Tab-separated table of C-alpha atoms in Angstrom:
chain	number	residue	atom	x	y	z
L	1	SER	CA	-35.153	-19.904	-58.255
L	2	ALA	CA	-34.010	-21.530	-54.927
L	3	ILE	CA	-34.242	-19.465	-51.955
L	4	ASP	CA	-30.828	-18.630	-50.545
L	5	ALA	CA	-31.229	-19.008	-46.748
L	6	CYS	CA	-27.934	-17.215	-46.235
L	7	LYS	CA	-28.602	-14.050	-48.317
L	8	THR	CA	-29.863	-11.811	-45.496
L	9	SER	CA	-28.563	-11.159	-42.079
L	10	ASN	CA	-26.061	-13.978	-42.520
L	11	GLY	CA	-29.051	-16.381	-42.415
L	12	GLY	CA	-29.598	-15.593	-38.798
L	13	CYS	CA	-26.194	-16.935	-37.765
L	14	SER	CA	-23.856	-15.125	-35.435
L	15	ALA	CA	-21.613	-12.436	-36.972
L	16	LYS	CA	-18.762	-14.736	-35.909
L	17	ALA	CA	-20.044	-17.774	-37.854
L	18	GLU	CA	-20.260	-18.847	-41.481
L	19	CYS	CA	-23.732	-19.511	-43.062
L	20	ARG	CA	-23.674	-22.582	-45.319
L	21	ARG	CA	-26.685	-23.445	-47.650
L	22	THR	CA	-27.806	-27.031	-47.544
L	23	THR	CA	-31.070	-27.878	-49.228
L	24	PRO	CA	-32.981	-25.077	-50.907
L	25	GLY	CA	-34.141	-22.736	-48.156
L	26	ASN	CA	-32.046	-24.278	-45.550
L	27	ARG	CA	-28.736	-23.538	-43.899
L	28	VAL	CA	-26.322	-24.442	-41.155
L	29	CYS	CA	-24.369	-21.974	-38.997
L	30	ILE	CA	-20.871	-23.013	-38.278
L	31	CYS	CA	-18.692	-20.859	-35.813
L	32	ASN	CA	-15.576	-19.389	-37.217
L	33	ALA	CA	-12.116	-20.677	-36.077
L	34	GLY	CA	-11.421	-19.584	-32.515
L	35	TYR	CA	-15.026	-19.533	-31.553
L	36	THR	CA	-17.383	-22.211	-30.115
L	37	GLY	CA	-21.204	-22.371	-29.986
L	38	ASP	CA	-24.207	-23.520	-32.047
L	39	GLY	CA	-23.507	-21.050	-34.844
L	40	ILE	CA	-26.471	-18.791	-33.715
L	41	VAL	CA	-24.471	-17.838	-30.666
L	42	CYS	CA	-20.561	-18.015	-30.969
L	43	ILE	CA	-18.324	-17.342	-27.960
L	44	GLU	CA	-14.572	-16.650	-28.319
L	45	ILE	CA	-12.436	-19.601	-26.980
L	46	ASN	CA	-10.162	-18.607	-24.233
L	47	PRO	CA	-7.304	-21.189	-24.367
L	48	CYS	CA	-6.030	-20.122	-20.967
L	49	LEU	CA	-8.889	-21.703	-19.286
L	50	GLU	CA	-7.680	-25.177	-20.146
L	51	ASN	CA	-4.364	-26.492	-18.931
L	52	ASN	CA	-3.010	-22.984	-18.605
L	53	GLY	CA	-3.212	-22.591	-22.339
L	54	GLY	CA	-0.209	-24.946	-22.838
L	55	CYS	CA	2.090	-22.605	-20.936
L	56	ASP	CA	4.469	-23.681	-18.160
L	57	ARG	CA	2.966	-23.838	-14.719
L	58	ASN	CA	5.360	-21.105	-13.771
L	59	ALA	CA	4.063	-18.849	-16.693
L	60	GLU	CA	1.113	-16.509	-17.116
L	61	CYS	CA	-1.167	-17.273	-19.949
L	62	THR	CA	-2.692	-14.053	-21.504
L	63	GLN	CA	-5.491	-14.306	-24.173
L	64	ILE	CA	-4.734	-12.066	-27.111
L	65	GLY	CA	-7.527	-13.141	-29.517
L	66	PRO	CA	-10.016	-15.983	-30.471
L	67	ASN	CA	-8.239	-19.210	-29.277
L	68	GLN	CA	-4.956	-17.249	-29.144
L	69	ALA	CA	-2.691	-16.606	-26.230
L	70	VAL	CA	0.873	-15.838	-25.158
L	71	CYS	CA	2.846	-17.291	-22.377
L	72	ASN	CA	5.071	-15.226	-20.139
L	73	CYS	CA	7.425	-16.643	-17.502
L	74	LEU	CA	6.617	-15.366	-13.990
L	75	LYS	CA	9.105	-13.141	-12.128
L	76	GLY	CA	12.020	-15.178	-11.081
L	77	TYR	CA	11.860	-17.560	-14.054
L	78	SER	CA	13.333	-17.463	-17.547
L	79	GLY	CA	12.248	-19.174	-20.851
L	80	ASP	CA	9.867	-18.978	-23.780
L	81	GLY	CA	6.738	-19.362	-21.508
L	82	LYS	CA	6.029	-22.936	-22.765
L	83	ARG	CA	9.056	-23.872	-20.701
L	84	CYS	CA	10.230	-21.776	-17.777
L	85	THR	CA	13.187	-22.430	-15.534
L	86	TYR	CA	13.954	-20.994	-12.047
L	87	ILE	CA	16.521	-18.315	-12.101
L	88	SER	CA	19.060	-18.875	-9.414
L	89	LEU	CA	19.684	-15.568	-7.584
L	90	CYS	CA	22.574	-17.180	-5.792
L	91	SER	CA	24.459	-18.012	-9.039
L	92	GLN	CA	25.387	-14.343	-9.507
L	93	ASN	CA	27.392	-12.351	-6.970
L	94	ASN	CA	26.396	-14.812	-4.254
L	95	GLY	CA	22.819	-13.425	-4.482
L	96	GLY	CA	23.881	-10.095	-2.907
L	97	CYS	CA	24.856	-11.864	0.244
L	98	SER	CA	28.085	-11.266	2.170
L	99	GLU	CA	31.056	-13.042	0.743
L	100	PHE	CA	31.117	-14.843	4.208
L	101	ALA	CA	27.607	-16.005	3.798
L	102	ILE	CA	25.854	-18.956	2.354
L	103	CYS	CA	23.198	-18.111	-0.279
L	104	ASN	CA	20.226	-20.443	-0.550
L	105	ASP	CA	17.686	-20.244	-3.430
L	106	THR	CA	14.115	-20.382	-2.182
L	107	GLU	CA	11.004	-20.143	-4.468
L	108	LEU	CA	9.010	-17.888	-2.057
L	109	THR	CA	11.552	-15.159	-1.082
L	110	GLY	CA	14.095	-15.631	-3.866
L	111	ARG	CA	16.908	-16.396	-1.531
L	112	THR	CA	18.145	-16.296	1.945
L	113	CYS	CA	21.579	-15.267	3.258
L	114	THR	CA	23.125	-16.885	6.247
L	115	CYS	CA	26.547	-16.152	7.741
L	116	ARG	CA	28.907	-18.953	7.671
L	117	GLU	CA	30.203	-20.648	10.788
L	118	ASN	CA	32.320	-18.435	12.994
L	119	TYR	CA	30.797	-15.320	11.551
L	120	ILE	CA	27.865	-13.218	12.838
L	121	GLY	CA	25.496	-10.811	11.153
L	122	ASP	CA	22.209	-10.708	9.037
L	123	GLY	CA	23.808	-12.589	6.107
L	124	PHE	CA	24.203	-9.409	4.014
L	125	LYS	CA	26.937	-8.240	6.360
L	126	CYS	CA	28.908	-10.947	8.174
L	127	ARG	CA	31.672	-10.235	10.613
L	128	GLY	CA	34.359	-12.644	11.796
L	129	ASN	CA	36.708	-12.281	14.927
L	130	ILE	CA	38.372	-9.138	16.031
L	131	ALA	CA	41.640	-9.861	14.172
L	132	GLN	CA	39.712	-10.585	10.855
L	133	GLU	CA	37.917	-7.312	11.359
L	134	LEU	CA	40.870	-5.319	12.085
L	135	LEU	CA	42.455	-6.471	8.843
L	136	LYS	CA	39.516	-5.908	6.710
L	137	ASP	CA	39.127	-2.230	7.419
L	138	SER	CA	41.830	0.235	6.237
L	139	ASN	CA	41.218	2.355	9.289
L	140	THR	CA	42.199	-0.427	11.666
L	141	SER	CA	44.624	-2.557	9.616
L	142	TRP	CA	47.644	-0.779	10.743
L	143	PHE	CA	46.868	-1.543	14.319
L	144	TYR	CA	46.577	-5.293	13.284
L	145	PHE	CA	50.032	-5.191	11.724
L	146	HIS	CA	51.576	-3.891	14.954
L	147	LEU	CA	49.750	-6.743	16.853
L	148	GLU	CA	51.301	-9.158	14.503
L	149	ALA	CA	54.749	-7.615	14.443
L	150	LEU	CA	54.764	-7.569	18.325
L	151	SER	CA	53.294	-11.142	18.534
L	152	ILE	CA	50.460	-9.863	20.750
L	153	LYS	CA	48.021	-12.789	21.026
L	154	ASP	CA	45.634	-11.638	23.595
L	155	ILE	CA	42.659	-11.092	21.288
L	156	THR	CA	42.960	-14.612	19.692
L	157	GLY	CA	40.800	-16.224	22.509
L	158	PRO	CA	37.102	-16.278	22.795
L	159	GLY	CA	36.951	-12.937	24.590
L	160	PRO	CA	34.925	-10.854	24.809
L	161	PHE	CA	37.287	-7.933	24.237
L	162	THR	CA	36.882	-4.209	23.704
L	163	LEU	CA	39.382	-2.432	21.556
L	164	PHE	CA	40.044	1.317	21.207
L	165	VAL	CA	41.894	1.433	17.842
L	166	PRO	CA	43.791	4.633	16.688
L	167	ARG	CA	42.994	5.224	13.096
L	168	THR	CA	45.577	3.982	10.560
L	169	ASP	CA	46.694	7.598	9.547
L	170	VAL	CA	47.070	8.507	13.226
L	171	LEU	CA	49.466	5.584	13.854
L	172	ASN	CA	51.294	6.363	10.715
L	173	SER	CA	51.851	10.008	11.321
L	174	ASP	CA	52.582	10.104	15.114
L	175	PRO	CA	56.388	10.584	15.390
L	176	ARG	CA	56.388	8.927	18.826
L	177	VAL	CA	55.573	5.407	17.339
L	178	LYS	CA	59.266	4.934	15.968
L	179	ASN	CA	60.545	6.015	19.318
L	180	TRP	CA	58.360	3.565	21.231
L	181	ILE	CA	59.390	0.655	18.951
L	182	ALA	CA	62.980	1.507	19.366
L	183	ARG	CA	62.605	1.569	23.144
L	184	GLY	CA	60.736	-1.772	23.080
L	185	VAL	CA	57.628	-0.312	24.709
L	186	MET	CA	55.130	-0.432	21.766
L	187	ALA	CA	53.660	-3.714	22.955
L	188	GLN	CA	52.676	-1.922	26.195
L	189	ILE	CA	51.224	1.033	24.198
L	190	ILE	CA	49.099	-1.351	22.063
L	191	ARG	CA	47.827	-3.392	25.028
L	192	TYR	CA	46.736	-0.204	26.700
L	193	HIS	CA	44.084	0.192	23.872
L	194	MET	CA	42.497	-3.341	24.806
L	195	VAL	CA	40.123	-4.255	27.508
L	196	GLY	CA	39.524	-7.958	28.407
L	197	CYS	CA	36.442	-9.827	29.506
L	198	ALA	CA	33.959	-7.255	28.260
L	199	CYS	CA	32.226	-6.307	25.148
L	200	LEU	CA	31.514	-2.655	25.813
L	201	LEU	CA	29.291	-1.021	23.277
L	202	TYR	CA	29.030	2.816	22.864
L	203	ASN	CA	26.155	3.084	25.118
L	204	ASP	CA	27.769	0.964	27.843
L	205	LEU	CA	30.799	3.379	27.629
L	206	THR	CA	28.626	6.380	28.255
L	207	THR	CA	27.756	4.939	31.743
L	208	VAL	CA	31.214	4.172	32.992
L	209	THR	CA	34.137	6.517	34.005
L	210	ASN	CA	37.093	4.079	34.384
L	211	ILE	CA	38.037	0.820	32.695
L	212	THR	CA	41.110	-1.235	33.177
L	213	SER	CA	43.187	-2.072	30.050
L	214	LEU	CA	45.026	-5.393	29.332
L	215	HIS	CA	48.225	-3.225	30.105
L	216	GLY	CA	46.906	-2.875	33.628
L	217	ASP	CA	46.560	0.979	33.672
L	218	THR	CA	43.152	2.708	33.811
L	219	ILE	CA	41.469	4.341	30.867
L	220	HIS	CA	39.370	7.287	31.959
L	221	ILE	CA	36.133	7.889	30.026
L	222	SER	CA	34.055	10.948	29.908
L	223	TYR	CA	30.825	11.726	27.986
L	224	SER	CA	29.371	15.006	27.128
L	225	GLN	CA	27.688	16.741	24.272
L	226	ASN	CA	27.233	13.429	22.501
L	227	SER	CA	30.923	12.929	22.433
L	228	LEU	CA	32.802	10.025	24.093
L	229	VAL	CA	36.357	10.934	25.075
L	230	LEU	CA	39.148	8.742	26.510
L	231	ASN	CA	41.834	10.175	28.985
L	232	ASN	CA	40.363	13.781	28.016
L	233	LYS	CA	42.131	13.562	24.653
L	234	ALA	CA	41.048	10.743	22.290
L	235	GLU	CA	37.565	10.959	20.863
L	236	VAL	CA	35.562	7.890	19.677
L	237	ILE	CA	34.886	8.682	15.983
L	238	LEU	CA	33.396	5.237	14.830
L	239	SER	CA	31.961	2.771	17.237
L	240	ASP	CA	30.307	-0.609	17.709
L	241	ALA	CA	31.978	-2.732	15.030
L	242	VAL	CA	30.882	-5.933	16.662
L	243	SER	CA	32.791	-9.152	15.988
L	244	THR	CA	32.382	-12.749	17.131
L	245	ASN	CA	34.756	-12.038	20.103
L	246	GLY	CA	34.309	-8.434	20.912
L	247	VAL	CA	33.833	-4.950	19.739
L	248	ILE	CA	36.114	-2.329	17.878
L	249	HIS	CA	35.838	1.475	18.560
L	250	ILE	CA	38.025	3.809	16.391
L	251	ILE	CA	39.568	6.712	18.020
L	252	ASN	CA	41.522	9.849	16.728
L	253	GLN	CA	44.485	9.662	18.890
L	254	ILE	CA	46.886	7.113	20.565
L	255	LEU	CA	46.309	6.503	24.180
L	256	VAL	CA	49.459	6.618	26.307
L	257	PRO	CA	49.600	4.885	29.762
C-alpha cells in the first residue's frame, strides 16, 4: 500500500498547518488560515502591522487572533473604529468654559477657553466690568440697583475703581436706608463706598491707613489679626473680585461719612 506521508507527526508540518498528500510518500504543508509561512514553520498573521489593520488613523488596532483584529477609536474620537470622528468638546456646555468665553477645539489639548473681548480671566472664569460683576452676584446686586436708581454713573468709565460693597442682606435690613432715600442723601452714602483712580487689592489695603472716597470724605482702614476693618466698624468679608475696570470688596456694614 502507498505510504501516507501525513500519517505521523502531521507529516513534519507545523501544528498550524495542513498536511496534504500528493504522490505516494510525498506531501505538501499549507499554513492554516490566519497564518503565514512555508508550512513547516507557520507564524500568526498580525493584521495590525499593515495599514493599521484597516482601522481609522485615529483608532487603535488590537490583534485578537490569527489575522483577526479589533479597532477602537482613540480617546476624544467616536465611531466604530473603522471610521472615527473627532468629538467636539465645545459642542456641549461650551466645553466647560465660562459663558463669557470662546471655546476652541484643539486636537492636542482637547479645547482651549479664551475670555471674550471686554472680559478678563482664565477662560473658565471670565469677569466683565464692575457694573456687570455687581449684578451677577446676589451679594452685591442690591448695591447695583441703588446705583441705577440714583443714576450714579461714576463707575461706567475705564477706572480703575475700588468698591466696598455692603452685602445685599445688610442693605436690605438697615432701617436707615429708607430714611437716607427720603432725605435725598443715599447717593452720597453710596459714593462714600467708592474709590476712584485705584484698584486696591486686599494686600494693598493692609498697607494704607486712609483713602479718599468719591464722596470726598476719608475712609479709615485698620488691619490686625488677619482682619481688614473700615472706619473701625465694617469688616471686609470677601475680597479681590477683580473686574476689567476695578475691584470689589464685600463688607458686612454700611459706611457712613
